[in-house]
Short mmCIF file of C-alpha atoms and ligand atoms in Angstrom, two decimals:
data_model
loop_
_atom_site.label_atom_id
_atom_site.label_comp_id
_atom_site.label_asym_id
_atom_site.label_seq_id
_atom_site.Cartn_x
_atom_site.Cartn_y
_atom_site.Cartn_z
CA MET A 1 -6.68 -23.18 -24.98
CA ALA A 2 -3.73 -24.96 -23.40
CA SER A 3 -1.24 -26.50 -25.80
CA GLY A 4 1.97 -28.40 -25.18
CA TYR A 5 3.88 -26.46 -27.78
CA TRP A 6 2.80 -23.00 -26.54
CA GLU A 7 6.21 -22.37 -24.89
CA LEU A 8 7.80 -22.58 -28.33
CA LYS A 9 5.58 -19.93 -29.74
CA LYS A 10 6.50 -16.27 -29.22
CA LEU A 11 3.79 -13.75 -28.64
CA PRO A 12 3.51 -11.07 -31.28
CA PRO A 13 4.19 -7.52 -29.92
CA MET A 14 1.14 -5.94 -28.35
CA SER A 15 -0.62 -3.55 -30.70
CA ALA A 16 -1.37 0.06 -29.73
CA GLU A 17 -5.09 -0.85 -29.49
CA GLU A 18 -4.38 -3.80 -27.23
CA PHE A 19 -2.18 -1.67 -25.01
CA ASP A 20 -4.97 0.90 -24.73
CA SER A 21 -7.55 -1.75 -23.76
CA TRP A 22 -5.34 -3.19 -21.05
CA GLN A 23 -4.28 0.23 -19.77
CA SER A 24 -7.98 1.29 -19.59
CA LEU A 25 -8.96 -1.90 -17.80
CA LEU A 26 -6.22 -1.47 -15.26
CA GLU A 27 -6.93 2.21 -14.68
CA SER A 28 -10.67 1.78 -14.35
CA ARG A 29 -10.32 -1.04 -11.84
CA THR A 30 -7.28 0.10 -9.80
CA GLY A 31 -6.63 3.75 -10.59
CA MET A 32 -3.13 2.95 -11.81
CA THR A 33 -1.95 4.36 -15.07
CA LEU A 34 0.64 2.69 -17.28
CA SER A 35 2.65 4.95 -19.52
CA PRO A 36 3.58 3.68 -22.99
CA GLN A 37 7.15 3.30 -21.68
CA ARG A 38 5.88 0.46 -19.49
CA LYS A 39 4.52 -1.49 -22.46
CA THR A 40 7.29 -4.07 -22.18
CA PHE A 41 6.53 -4.58 -18.50
CA LEU A 42 2.84 -5.13 -19.37
CA GLU A 43 3.72 -7.55 -22.19
CA THR A 44 6.12 -9.56 -20.05
CA SER A 45 3.72 -9.73 -17.05
CA LEU A 46 0.75 -10.74 -19.22
CA ALA A 47 2.85 -13.27 -21.19
CA MET A 48 3.96 -15.01 -18.00
CA ARG A 49 0.40 -15.36 -16.77
CA MET A 50 -0.90 -16.32 -20.25
CA ARG A 51 1.65 -19.13 -20.38
CA GLU A 52 0.38 -20.39 -17.00
CA VAL A 53 -3.27 -20.46 -18.12
CA GLY A 54 -2.55 -21.44 -21.72
CA CYS A 55 -3.79 -18.36 -23.61
CA ASP A 56 -1.93 -17.46 -26.77
CA SER A 57 -3.28 -14.01 -27.68
CA TYR A 58 -3.74 -10.86 -25.66
CA THR A 59 -7.28 -10.61 -26.88
CA GLN A 60 -8.16 -14.14 -25.81
CA TYR A 61 -6.62 -13.48 -22.38
CA TYR A 62 -8.50 -10.14 -22.10
CA GLU A 63 -11.76 -12.05 -22.54
CA HIS A 64 -10.62 -14.65 -20.00
CA VAL A 65 -9.97 -11.83 -17.46
CA THR A 66 -13.10 -9.77 -18.15
CA SER A 67 -15.78 -12.40 -19.00
CA GLY A 68 -14.40 -15.90 -18.32
CA PRO A 69 -15.94 -18.12 -15.64
CA ASN A 70 -12.88 -17.55 -13.34
CA ARG A 71 -12.63 -13.84 -14.02
CA LEU A 72 -12.63 -12.73 -10.40
CA VAL A 73 -9.84 -15.14 -9.36
CA GLU A 74 -7.91 -14.40 -12.51
CA TRP A 75 -8.13 -10.64 -11.94
CA ALA A 76 -6.94 -11.01 -8.33
CA ILE A 77 -3.87 -12.89 -9.60
CA LEU A 78 -3.17 -10.48 -12.40
CA VAL A 79 -3.52 -7.32 -10.33
CA ASP A 80 -0.86 -8.68 -7.99
CA ARG A 81 1.51 -9.10 -10.95
CA LEU A 82 0.82 -5.63 -12.37
CA THR A 83 1.14 -3.57 -9.16
CA VAL A 84 4.47 -2.36 -7.84
CA GLN A 85 4.93 -3.70 -4.31
CA GLU A 86 8.36 -2.40 -3.59
CA THR A 87 8.60 -1.56 0.11
CA ARG A 88 10.87 -1.97 3.17
CA PHE A 89 10.97 -1.42 6.90
CA TYR A 90 11.66 2.17 8.02
CA ARG A 91 11.39 3.39 4.44
CA ASP A 92 10.93 7.11 5.18
CA PRO A 93 12.81 8.08 8.38
CA ALA A 94 11.73 11.76 8.19
CA ALA A 95 8.06 10.81 8.09
CA LEU A 96 8.50 8.36 10.92
CA GLU A 97 10.30 10.97 12.99
CA LEU A 98 7.27 13.22 12.47
CA VAL A 99 4.93 10.49 13.67
CA ARG A 100 7.14 10.16 16.74
CA ASP A 101 7.09 13.95 17.38
CA TYR A 102 3.29 14.03 16.88
CA LEU A 103 2.79 11.33 19.47
CA LEU A 104 5.22 12.72 21.99
CA THR A 105 4.21 16.38 21.76
CA ARG A 106 0.42 16.10 21.70
CA PRO A 107 -1.13 16.67 25.10
CA ALA A 108 -2.69 13.43 26.25
CA GLU A 109 -6.20 14.87 26.17
CA GLN A 110 -5.79 15.78 22.46
CA LEU A 111 -4.91 12.20 21.67
CA GLY A 112 -8.00 11.21 23.55
CA SER A 113 -8.62 8.26 25.81
CA ARG A 114 -9.78 5.99 22.97
CA PRO A 115 -7.36 3.58 21.28
CA PHE A 116 -4.88 5.20 18.91
CA GLU A 117 -6.10 4.08 15.47
CA VAL A 118 -3.77 3.94 12.52
CA TRP A 119 -4.39 3.11 8.85
CA SER A 120 -1.63 2.19 6.42
CA VAL A 121 -3.14 2.61 2.93
CA GLY A 122 -1.45 0.58 0.20
CA CYS A 123 0.55 -1.40 2.76
CA ALA A 124 1.90 -4.01 0.29
CA THR A 125 3.60 -6.85 2.19
CA GLY A 126 3.29 -5.26 5.59
CA GLU A 127 6.65 -3.62 6.30
CA GLU A 128 5.07 -0.17 6.62
CA PRO A 129 2.33 -1.02 9.15
CA TYR A 130 4.79 -3.10 11.25
CA THR A 131 7.24 -0.20 11.17
CA LEU A 132 4.48 2.15 12.37
CA ALA A 133 3.67 -0.33 15.12
CA MET A 134 7.30 -0.34 16.25
CA VAL A 135 7.53 3.45 16.27
CA ILE A 136 4.28 3.86 18.24
CA ASP A 137 5.13 1.09 20.69
CA ASP A 138 8.63 2.58 21.19
CA CYS A 139 7.14 6.05 21.85
CA LEU A 140 4.58 4.78 24.32
CA ARG A 141 7.24 2.84 26.19
CA SER A 142 9.55 5.82 26.35
CA VAL A 143 6.92 7.93 28.15
CA GLY A 144 5.57 5.02 30.15
CA MET A 145 2.12 5.40 28.57
CA ALA A 146 -0.03 2.26 28.54
CA ARG A 147 -2.19 3.17 25.61
CA TYR A 148 -3.98 0.74 23.34
CA TYR A 149 -3.19 1.20 19.65
CA GLY A 150 -4.32 -0.67 16.56
CA ILE A 151 -3.01 -0.57 13.00
CA THR A 152 -4.94 -1.64 9.91
CA GLY A 153 -2.98 -2.26 6.68
CA THR A 154 -5.01 -2.35 3.50
CA ASP A 155 -4.03 -3.19 -0.05
CA ILE A 156 -5.62 -4.32 -3.32
CA SER A 157 -3.27 -7.33 -3.65
CA THR A 158 -4.37 -10.48 -1.85
CA PRO A 159 -1.02 -12.31 -2.24
CA ALA A 160 0.77 -9.22 -0.76
CA LEU A 161 -1.61 -9.28 2.25
CA GLU A 162 -0.99 -13.02 2.73
CA LYS A 163 2.72 -12.35 3.00
CA ALA A 164 2.00 -9.45 5.35
CA ARG A 165 0.04 -11.73 7.66
CA LYS A 166 2.91 -14.26 7.79
CA ALA A 167 5.17 -11.41 9.03
CA LEU A 168 8.34 -13.14 7.85
CA TYR A 169 10.99 -11.10 6.08
CA GLY A 170 14.38 -11.49 4.46
CA GLU A 171 17.37 -9.45 5.59
CA ARG A 172 17.23 -7.10 2.59
CA ARG A 173 13.89 -5.62 3.70
CA LEU A 174 15.46 -4.64 7.00
CA ALA A 175 18.42 -2.71 5.67
CA ASP A 176 17.10 0.70 6.82
CA LEU A 177 15.68 -0.43 10.16
CA PRO A 178 17.65 0.78 13.18
CA GLU A 179 19.15 -2.19 14.99
CA THR A 180 17.57 -1.35 18.34
CA LEU A 181 14.13 -1.60 16.80
CA ARG A 182 15.03 -4.73 14.86
CA ASP A 183 16.35 -6.47 17.91
CA ARG A 184 13.37 -5.55 20.08
CA TYR A 185 10.58 -6.26 17.61
CA LEU A 186 11.87 -8.97 15.30
CA GLU A 187 13.11 -12.46 15.97
CA ARG A 188 15.74 -14.08 13.85
CA GLN A 189 14.65 -17.51 12.48
CA PRO A 190 16.94 -20.50 12.02
CA ASN A 191 16.69 -20.06 8.24
CA GLY A 192 18.00 -16.46 8.43
CA GLN A 193 14.62 -14.78 8.00
CA TRP A 194 13.12 -12.37 10.51
CA LYS A 195 9.73 -12.79 12.17
CA VAL A 196 7.79 -9.84 13.62
CA SER A 197 7.22 -10.38 17.36
CA GLN A 198 3.86 -11.67 18.56
CA THR A 199 3.27 -8.49 20.56
CA LEU A 200 3.35 -6.37 17.42
CA CYS A 201 1.45 -8.86 15.30
CA GLU A 202 -1.41 -8.65 17.77
CA ARG A 203 -1.69 -4.90 17.12
CA VAL A 204 -1.68 -5.09 13.33
CA CYS A 205 -4.41 -6.48 11.06
CA PHE A 206 -4.78 -6.56 7.33
CA ALA A 207 -7.71 -6.26 4.92
CA ARG A 208 -8.12 -6.18 1.19
CA MET A 209 -9.35 -2.80 0.02
CA ASN A 210 -9.30 -0.95 -3.25
CA VAL A 211 -8.69 2.77 -2.77
CA LEU A 212 -11.22 3.42 -5.55
CA GLU A 213 -13.88 2.08 -3.20
CA LEU A 214 -13.05 4.10 -0.13
CA ARG A 215 -16.69 5.03 0.37
CA GLN A 216 -17.29 1.44 1.58
CA ALA A 217 -14.29 1.38 3.90
CA PRO A 218 -15.40 0.55 7.46
CA LEU A 219 -12.63 2.70 8.98
CA HIS A 220 -13.53 5.93 10.74
CA GLY A 221 -12.12 8.31 13.29
CA MET A 222 -8.48 7.47 12.59
CA ASN A 223 -5.72 9.17 14.53
CA LEU A 224 -3.17 8.57 11.79
CA ILE A 225 -3.50 7.80 8.15
CA TYR A 226 -0.27 6.92 6.37
CA CYS A 227 -0.41 6.66 2.55
CA GLN A 228 2.93 6.63 0.74
CA ASN A 229 4.08 5.45 -2.68
CA LEU A 230 0.60 4.57 -3.91
CA LEU A 231 -0.75 7.87 -5.28
CA ILE A 232 2.25 8.27 -7.56
CA TYR A 233 0.73 5.72 -9.94
CA PHE A 234 -2.54 7.69 -10.24
CA ARG A 235 -3.64 10.72 -12.18
CA ARG A 236 -3.67 14.00 -10.28
CA TRP A 237 -7.50 14.35 -10.16
CA ARG A 238 -7.72 10.89 -8.71
CA ARG A 239 -5.03 11.55 -6.10
CA LYS A 240 -6.99 14.57 -4.89
CA ASP A 241 -10.18 12.59 -4.84
CA ILE A 242 -8.66 9.74 -2.80
CA VAL A 243 -6.98 12.03 -0.31
CA SER A 244 -10.23 13.95 0.22
CA ARG A 245 -11.91 10.61 1.00
CA LEU A 246 -9.14 9.83 3.46
CA VAL A 247 -9.60 13.21 5.19
CA GLU A 248 -13.24 12.19 5.94
CA ARG A 249 -11.87 9.15 7.81
CA LEU A 250 -9.48 11.21 9.99
CA ARG A 251 -10.59 12.43 13.36
CA PRO A 252 -10.15 16.12 14.26
CA GLY A 253 -6.53 16.63 15.36
CA GLY A 254 -5.54 13.49 13.40
CA LEU A 255 -2.39 13.24 11.26
CA LEU A 256 -2.29 12.50 7.55
CA VAL A 257 1.10 11.49 6.08
CA LEU A 258 1.60 11.26 2.33
CA GLY A 259 4.77 10.67 0.24
CA LEU A 260 6.79 13.77 -0.41
CA GLY A 261 5.91 15.22 -3.81
CA GLU A 262 2.91 12.92 -4.25
CA LEU A 263 0.38 15.75 -4.10
CA THR A 264 1.83 19.16 -4.88
CA ASP A 265 0.06 22.53 -4.76
CA TRP A 266 -2.89 21.08 -2.97
CA ALA A 267 -4.83 22.34 0.03
CA HIS A 268 -7.90 21.11 1.87
CA PRO A 269 -10.13 23.40 3.96
CA GLU A 270 -10.09 20.91 6.83
CA LEU A 271 -6.35 20.39 6.84
CA GLU A 272 -3.39 22.32 8.05
CA ARG A 273 -0.06 21.52 6.39
CA ILE A 274 2.76 20.72 8.72
CA PRO A 275 5.66 22.98 7.78
CA SER A 276 8.45 20.63 6.61
CA GLU A 277 10.55 20.28 3.48
CA LYS A 278 11.13 16.60 4.12
CA VAL A 279 7.60 15.34 4.79
CA LEU A 280 4.22 15.92 3.22
CA ALA A 281 1.86 15.82 6.21
CA PHE A 282 -1.27 17.53 7.46
CA ILE A 283 -3.24 17.81 10.67
CA LYS A 284 -7.06 17.82 10.55
CA LYS A 285 -8.34 21.00 12.11
CA ALA A 286 -10.48 20.64 15.21
CA HIS A 287 -14.08 21.76 14.56
C1 SAM B 301 4.91 0.68 -3.89
S1 SAM B 301 3.75 -0.12 -2.87
C2 SAM B 301 3.82 0.97 -1.44
C3 SAM B 301 4.05 0.22 -0.18
C4 SAM B 301 4.18 1.08 1.08
N1 SAM B 301 3.13 1.99 1.23
C5 SAM B 301 5.49 1.84 1.02
O1 SAM B 301 5.52 3.06 0.84
O2 SAM B 301 6.57 1.19 1.20
C6 SAM B 301 2.19 0.32 -3.60
C7 SAM B 301 1.04 -0.58 -3.14
O3 SAM B 301 -0.17 -0.01 -3.55
C8 SAM B 301 -1.07 -1.09 -3.87
N2 SAM B 301 -2.16 -0.59 -4.70
C9 SAM B 301 -2.15 -0.25 -6.01
N3 SAM B 301 -3.36 0.10 -6.44
C10 SAM B 301 -4.17 0.03 -5.38
C11 SAM B 301 -5.53 0.25 -5.16
N4 SAM B 301 -6.33 0.68 -6.17
N5 SAM B 301 -6.07 0.04 -3.94
C12 SAM B 301 -5.27 -0.38 -2.94
N6 SAM B 301 -3.97 -0.63 -3.08
C13 SAM B 301 -3.42 -0.42 -4.26
C14 SAM B 301 -0.20 -2.10 -4.54
O4 SAM B 301 -0.75 -3.40 -4.50
C15 SAM B 301 1.11 -1.99 -3.73
O5 SAM B 301 1.15 -2.92 -2.73
#
């Protein structure tokens, strides 16, 4: 496979049939769809990886990914290259404000005496779950409530989760984060990066999970499920399917937050939509 002169050879453009095969593989394994406009992105991403492993045709690499001896490892690497992991701290202030209101306005008995359990679905490199931890910690402090909370961030990309566990971020990812939260929960490192404080890290854990396999997810009775900027890559029927699965994991009275516009004209018999033009969020009805 590998050849010293491979770099000199240019890959021929991907044929329509090849594009269809790759798009079907990606969709069946991750749910993500790739429109024909993203063909160049697919070609470039595959070509980079093919150069690394020394494959010189899309078909040969397809075989390598689907039936080669290292197919599982290869797929894990490739899926990381093909998913969009754009994220940042405090990405959606309106949704975070709603989480804050939810926490501060619920009577304590509705929140229950159990730990406050949060799930960030499609958490990428961790900025979202750490932001949720900051908001929750800040709320609890402001009302002097000593309540245990735990946040689980899940994603399909193993490399993204490795970065999340390191909890080290460059300045750019912090651009939207209010300074008060930044100064309380992040520590500036000598190299200019920012490290999430140990107190927050102890509350947040990460696990690899494919949202197409939610039936196997060991997470139940969540108080808050936060799923933003993941469903947009999926077909509408799949979005509805995934969100219905998430509803099963929410406890009565729990809060579900999606990205605005990610699931329009949709209702669920167990959910009540929170009236807001800025946030797409629902409360699970009590039985
Ligand atoms: C654009 S990021 C969103 C990050 C964060 N939720 C936010 O809003 O800033 C989308 C994430 O979804 C993940 N993803 C894509 N398909 C997935 C799947 N089938 N299961 C779990 N995560 C998936 C990607 O790896 C990526 O990290």
